[in-house]
Amino acid sequence: MEPKPFPTLETERLTLRRMTQADADGLFVLYARPEVVKFINLEPMRRVEQAKMLITMFEALFESGRGLRWGVFTLEEGHLIGTCGFKEWDPRRFRAEISYDLAPDSWGSGYMREALVAILDYGFHQMKLRRVEGLVDPEDTRSHNLLTGLGFRMEGVLREHDFIKGQFQDDMVFALLHQDWEEDNQKLED
Ligand SMILES: CC(C)(COP(=O)(O)OP(=O)(O)OC[C@H]1O[C@@H](n2cnc3c(N)ncnc32)[C@H](O)[C@@H]1OP(=O)(O)O)[C@@H](O)C(=O)NCCC(=O)NCCS
């Protein structure tokens, strides 16, 4: 069977598409910002080669069927302002983990919410996900607001679940079920 092509998604203000090595400069600018890597196990990037390696890792994620990572581009100018996607995809259990980042200059405009609505719709309908999880640092209040605003529920805390930049960190578990998503969308339509 032919593998599915990488999906391009369009929203009111954004294009979400596969990143290629031609996007390395844009990705480097994004990941050179300390605010963007604050809650993940990466130091701010110093060389564009690191962005090229990350794109190769995103390609491998897709090719291996373990997830998808979209580049988030402005629809009009085509600027890379962030990334988002699914990882730890387990099709047999119909679940995956969501993850995302946005350039700080673009915070506070609803861009990531808009991007996540599109990929959640793709995840629940095309990938047939039943449950999407988000593991979030307790201090990452922007993520808490983003996920709860989309209907995710906080289910508990995994103590010392992560080891980031030499420190053990708790993870808050947020989850959204397909049925929650459909019920919320139904309420919006009524
Ligand atoms: C997490 C992250 C993506 C959130 O970014 P964000 O800009 O706060 O999120 P959104 O794009 O959904 O925007 C929401 C904000 O836009 C405002 N907004 C403006 N116009 C809006 C619109 N049309 N629709 C929705 N919200 C809008 C909201 O009021 C909210 O602002 P507030 O936080 O001041 O109340 C960002 O902080 C980030 O990249 N952090 C670093 C990476 C990270 O922590 N990733 C998590 C690890 S998995």
CSV table of C-alpha atoms and ligand atoms in Angstrom, one decimal:
chain,number,residue,atom,x,y,z
A,1,MET,CA,0.0,0.0,0.0
A,2,GLU,CA,1.3,3.5,-0.9
A,3,PRO,CA,2.1,5.6,2.2
A,4,LYS,CA,-0.3,8.6,2.7
A,5,PRO,CA,1.2,11.9,1.5
A,6,PHE,CA,2.0,14.5,4.1
A,7,PRO,CA,-1.2,16.6,4.5
A,8,THR,CA,-1.3,20.4,4.0
A,9,LEU,CA,-3.9,22.1,6.1
A,10,GLU,CA,-5.2,25.7,5.6
A,11,THR,CA,-6.9,27.9,8.2
A,12,GLU,CA,-8.2,31.5,8.0
A,13,ARG,CA,-4.7,33.0,8.6
A,14,LEU,CA,-2.3,30.0,8.3
A,15,THR,CA,-0.9,27.3,6.1
A,16,LEU,CA,0.3,24.1,7.9
A,17,ARG,CA,2.6,22.1,5.7
A,18,ARG,CA,5.5,19.7,5.7
A,19,MET,CA,8.9,21.3,6.4
A,20,THR,CA,11.8,20.7,4.1
A,21,GLN,CA,15.5,21.6,4.3
A,22,ALA,CA,14.6,24.9,2.6
A,23,ASP,CA,12.8,25.9,5.8
A,24,ALA,CA,16.0,25.5,8.0
A,25,ASP,CA,16.7,29.2,8.2
A,26,GLY,CA,13.2,30.0,9.5
A,27,LEU,CA,13.2,27.1,11.9
A,28,PHE,CA,16.6,28.2,13.2
A,29,VAL,CA,15.3,31.7,14.0
A,30,LEU,CA,12.4,30.1,15.9
A,31,TYR,CA,14.5,27.7,18.0
A,32,ALA,CA,17.2,30.3,18.7
A,33,ARG,CA,14.7,32.0,21.0
A,34,PRO,CA,15.2,31.0,24.7
A,35,GLU,CA,11.4,31.4,25.3
A,36,VAL,CA,10.6,28.7,22.7
A,37,VAL,CA,12.8,26.0,24.2
A,38,LYS,CA,12.3,26.9,27.9
A,39,PHE,CA,10.1,23.9,28.7
A,40,ILE,CA,11.8,21.3,26.4
A,41,ASN,CA,15.1,19.5,26.6
A,42,LEU,CA,16.9,21.7,24.0
A,43,GLU,CA,19.2,24.7,24.5
A,44,PRO,CA,18.5,27.7,22.1
A,45,MET,CA,20.0,26.8,18.7
A,46,ARG,CA,23.3,28.4,17.8
A,47,ARG,CA,23.8,27.0,14.3
A,48,VAL,CA,21.5,26.5,11.3
A,49,GLU,CA,22.8,22.9,11.0
A,50,GLN,CA,20.9,22.1,14.2
A,51,ALA,CA,17.7,23.2,12.5
A,52,LYS,CA,18.5,21.0,9.5
A,53,MET,CA,19.0,18.1,11.8
A,54,LEU,CA,15.6,18.8,13.5
A,55,ILE,CA,13.9,18.8,10.1
A,56,THR,CA,15.5,15.4,9.3
A,57,MET,CA,14.1,14.2,12.7
A,58,PHE,CA,10.6,15.5,11.8
A,59,GLU,CA,10.9,13.7,8.4
A,60,ALA,CA,11.8,10.5,10.2
A,61,LEU,CA,8.9,10.9,12.6
A,62,PHE,CA,6.5,11.0,9.6
A,63,GLU,CA,8.3,8.2,7.5
A,64,SER,CA,8.2,5.9,10.5
A,65,GLY,CA,4.5,6.5,11.2
A,66,ARG,CA,5.1,7.7,14.7
A,67,GLY,CA,3.7,11.1,14.1
A,68,LEU,CA,3.6,14.3,12.0
A,69,ARG,CA,5.1,17.7,12.6
A,70,TRP,CA,3.7,20.6,10.5
A,71,GLY,CA,5.4,23.9,9.9
A,72,VAL,CA,3.0,26.8,10.8
A,73,PHE,CA,3.3,29.5,8.1
A,74,THR,CA,1.4,32.8,7.7
A,75,LEU,CA,-1.0,32.4,4.8
A,76,GLU,CA,-0.2,35.8,3.2
A,77,GLU,CA,3.6,36.2,3.7
A,78,GLY,CA,4.5,32.5,4.0
A,79,HIS,CA,6.7,33.2,7.1
A,80,LEU,CA,7.4,30.3,9.4
A,81,ILE,CA,6.0,31.3,12.8
A,82,GLY,CA,5.9,28.0,14.6
A,83,THR,CA,5.4,24.2,14.4
A,84,CYS,CA,2.9,21.8,15.8
A,85,GLY,CA,2.0,18.2,15.5
A,86,PHE,CA,1.5,14.7,16.9
A,87,LYS,CA,4.2,12.4,18.4
A,88,GLU,CA,4.1,9.1,20.2
A,89,TRP,CA,1.3,8.1,17.8
A,90,ASP,CA,0.0,4.7,18.7
A,91,PRO,CA,-2.6,3.7,16.0
A,92,ARG,CA,-3.4,0.5,17.8
A,93,ARG,CA,-4.5,2.4,20.9
A,94,PHE,CA,-5.9,5.3,18.8
A,95,ARG,CA,-3.9,7.9,20.8
A,96,ALA,CA,-1.1,10.5,20.3
A,97,GLU,CA,0.6,13.3,22.1
A,98,ILE,CA,0.2,16.9,20.8
A,99,SER,CA,3.1,19.3,20.8
A,100,TYR,CA,3.7,22.8,19.5
A,101,ASP,CA,5.7,26.0,19.6
A,102,LEU,CA,5.2,29.6,18.4
A,103,ALA,CA,7.6,32.5,17.8
A,104,PRO,CA,7.2,34.9,20.8
A,105,ASP,CA,6.5,37.8,18.4
A,106,SER,CA,3.4,35.9,17.4
A,107,TRP,CA,2.1,35.1,20.9
A,108,GLY,CA,-1.2,36.7,22.0
A,109,SER,CA,-2.9,36.5,18.6
A,110,GLY,CA,-4.6,33.2,18.7
A,111,TYR,CA,-2.4,31.6,16.0
A,112,MET,CA,-1.6,28.4,17.9
A,113,ARG,CA,-5.2,27.9,18.8
A,114,GLU,CA,-6.1,28.2,15.2
A,115,ALA,CA,-3.4,25.8,14.1
A,116,LEU,CA,-4.4,23.2,16.8
A,117,VAL,CA,-8.1,23.3,15.8
A,118,ALA,CA,-7.0,22.3,12.3
A,119,ILE,CA,-4.7,19.5,13.4
A,120,LEU,CA,-7.1,18.1,16.1
A,121,ASP,CA,-9.7,17.9,13.4
A,122,TYR,CA,-7.3,16.1,11.2
A,123,GLY,CA,-6.2,13.8,14.1
A,124,PHE,CA,-9.7,12.8,15.1
A,125,HIS,CA,-11.1,12.3,11.6
A,126,GLN,CA,-8.2,11.2,9.4
A,127,MET,CA,-5.9,9.6,12.0
A,128,LYS,CA,-8.9,8.2,13.8
A,129,LEU,CA,-7.5,9.2,17.2
A,130,ARG,CA,-9.7,8.6,20.2
A,131,ARG,CA,-7.5,10.4,22.7
A,132,VAL,CA,-5.0,13.3,22.4
A,133,GLU,CA,-2.7,14.0,25.3
A,134,GLY,CA,-0.6,17.0,26.1
A,135,LEU,CA,2.2,16.8,28.7
A,136,VAL,CA,2.8,20.2,30.1
A,137,ASP,CA,5.3,21.8,32.5
A,138,PRO,CA,3.4,23.1,35.6
A,139,GLU,CA,4.9,26.6,35.0
A,140,ASP,CA,3.8,26.7,31.3
A,141,THR,CA,0.7,28.7,31.9
A,142,ARG,CA,0.3,29.7,28.3
A,143,SER,CA,0.0,26.1,27.4
A,144,HIS,CA,-2.5,25.4,30.2
A,145,ASN,CA,-4.7,28.2,28.8
A,146,LEU,CA,-4.2,27.0,25.2
A,147,LEU,CA,-5.2,23.4,26.0
A,148,THR,CA,-8.1,24.1,28.4
A,149,GLY,CA,-9.4,26.7,25.9
A,150,LEU,CA,-9.6,23.8,23.4
A,151,GLY,CA,-11.5,21.6,25.8
A,152,PHE,CA,-8.6,19.5,27.1
A,153,ARG,CA,-9.1,18.4,30.8
A,154,MET,CA,-6.3,18.2,33.3
A,155,GLU,CA,-6.2,14.6,34.5
A,156,GLY,CA,-3.3,14.7,37.0
A,157,VAL,CA,0.4,15.2,37.6
A,158,LEU,CA,3.1,12.7,36.7
A,159,ARG,CA,5.7,13.4,39.3
A,160,GLU,CA,9.3,13.8,38.1
A,161,HIS,CA,8.2,12.3,34.7
A,162,ASP,CA,10.7,14.4,32.7
A,163,PHE,CA,14.4,15.2,32.9
A,164,ILE,CA,15.0,18.6,31.3
A,165,LYS,CA,18.3,20.5,31.3
A,166,GLY,CA,19.6,18.4,34.2
A,167,GLN,CA,16.5,18.8,36.4
A,168,PHE,CA,13.7,16.4,37.1
A,169,GLN,CA,10.3,18.0,36.2
A,170,ASP,CA,6.7,17.1,36.9
A,171,ASP,CA,4.4,16.9,33.9
A,172,MET,CA,0.7,17.8,34.0
A,173,VAL,CA,-1.4,15.5,31.9
A,174,PHE,CA,-4.0,17.2,29.7
A,175,ALA,CA,-6.3,15.1,27.5
A,176,LEU,CA,-9.0,15.6,24.9
A,177,LEU,CA,-11.2,12.8,23.8
A,178,HIS,CA,-12.8,12.6,20.3
A,179,GLN,CA,-16.3,12.7,22.0
A,180,ASP,CA,-15.4,15.9,24.0
A,181,TRP,CA,-14.3,17.5,20.7
A,182,GLU,CA,-17.5,16.6,18.9
A,183,GLU,CA,-19.7,17.6,21.8
A,184,ASP,CA,-17.9,21.0,22.1
A,185,ASN,CA,-18.2,21.6,18.4
A,186,GLN,CA,-21.9,20.7,18.5
A,187,LYS,CA,-22.5,23.2,21.3
A,188,LEU,CA,-20.8,25.9,19.2
A,189,GLU,CA,-23.1,25.1,16.2
A,190,ASP,CA,-26.3,25.2,18.3
B,1,LIG,C1,2.3,27.7,24.2
B,1,LIG,C2,2.3,28.8,23.2
B,1,LIG,C3,2.2,28.2,21.7
B,1,LIG,C4,1.0,29.6,23.4
B,1,LIG,O1,1.0,30.8,22.6
B,1,LIG,P1,-0.2,31.8,22.7
B,1,LIG,O2,0.0,33.0,21.8
B,1,LIG,O3,-0.4,32.2,24.1
B,1,LIG,O4,-1.4,31.0,22.2
B,1,LIG,P2,-2.5,31.3,21.2
B,1,LIG,O5,-1.9,31.3,19.8
B,1,LIG,O6,-3.6,30.3,21.3
B,1,LIG,O7,-3.0,32.7,21.5
B,1,LIG,C5,-3.8,32.9,22.7
B,1,LIG,C6,-3.7,34.4,23.0
B,1,LIG,O8,-4.1,35.2,21.9
B,1,LIG,C7,-5.2,36.1,22.3
B,1,LIG,N1,-6.0,36.2,21.0
B,1,LIG,C8,-5.9,37.3,20.2
B,1,LIG,N2,-6.7,37.1,19.1
B,1,LIG,C9,-7.2,35.9,19.2
B,1,LIG,C10,-8.0,35.1,18.4
B,1,LIG,N3,-8.5,35.6,17.2
B,1,LIG,N4,-8.4,33.9,18.8
B,1,LIG,C11,-7.9,33.4,19.9
B,1,LIG,N5,-7.1,34.0,20.8
B,1,LIG,C12,-6.8,35.3,20.4
B,1,LIG,C13,-5.9,35.4,23.4
B,1,LIG,O9,-6.6,36.3,24.2
B,1,LIG,C14,-4.6,34.8,24.2
B,1,LIG,O10,-3.9,35.9,24.7
B,1,LIG,P3,-3.5,36.0,26.3
B,1,LIG,O11,-2.7,34.8,26.6
B,1,LIG,O12,-2.8,37.3,26.4
B,1,LIG,O13,-4.9,35.9,27.0
B,1,LIG,C15,3.5,29.7,23.3
B,1,LIG,O14,3.5,30.3,24.5
B,1,LIG,C16,4.8,28.9,23.1
B,1,LIG,O15,5.2,28.7,21.9
B,1,LIG,N6,5.5,28.6,24.1
B,1,LIG,C17,6.8,27.9,24.0
B,1,LIG,C18,6.7,26.5,23.6
B,1,LIG,C19,6.0,25.7,24.5
B,1,LIG,O16,6.0,25.9,25.7
B,1,LIG,N7,5.5,24.6,24.0
B,1,LIG,C20,4.9,23.6,24.9
B,1,LIG,C21,5.7,22.4,25.0
B,1,LIG,S1,4.9,21.0,24.3
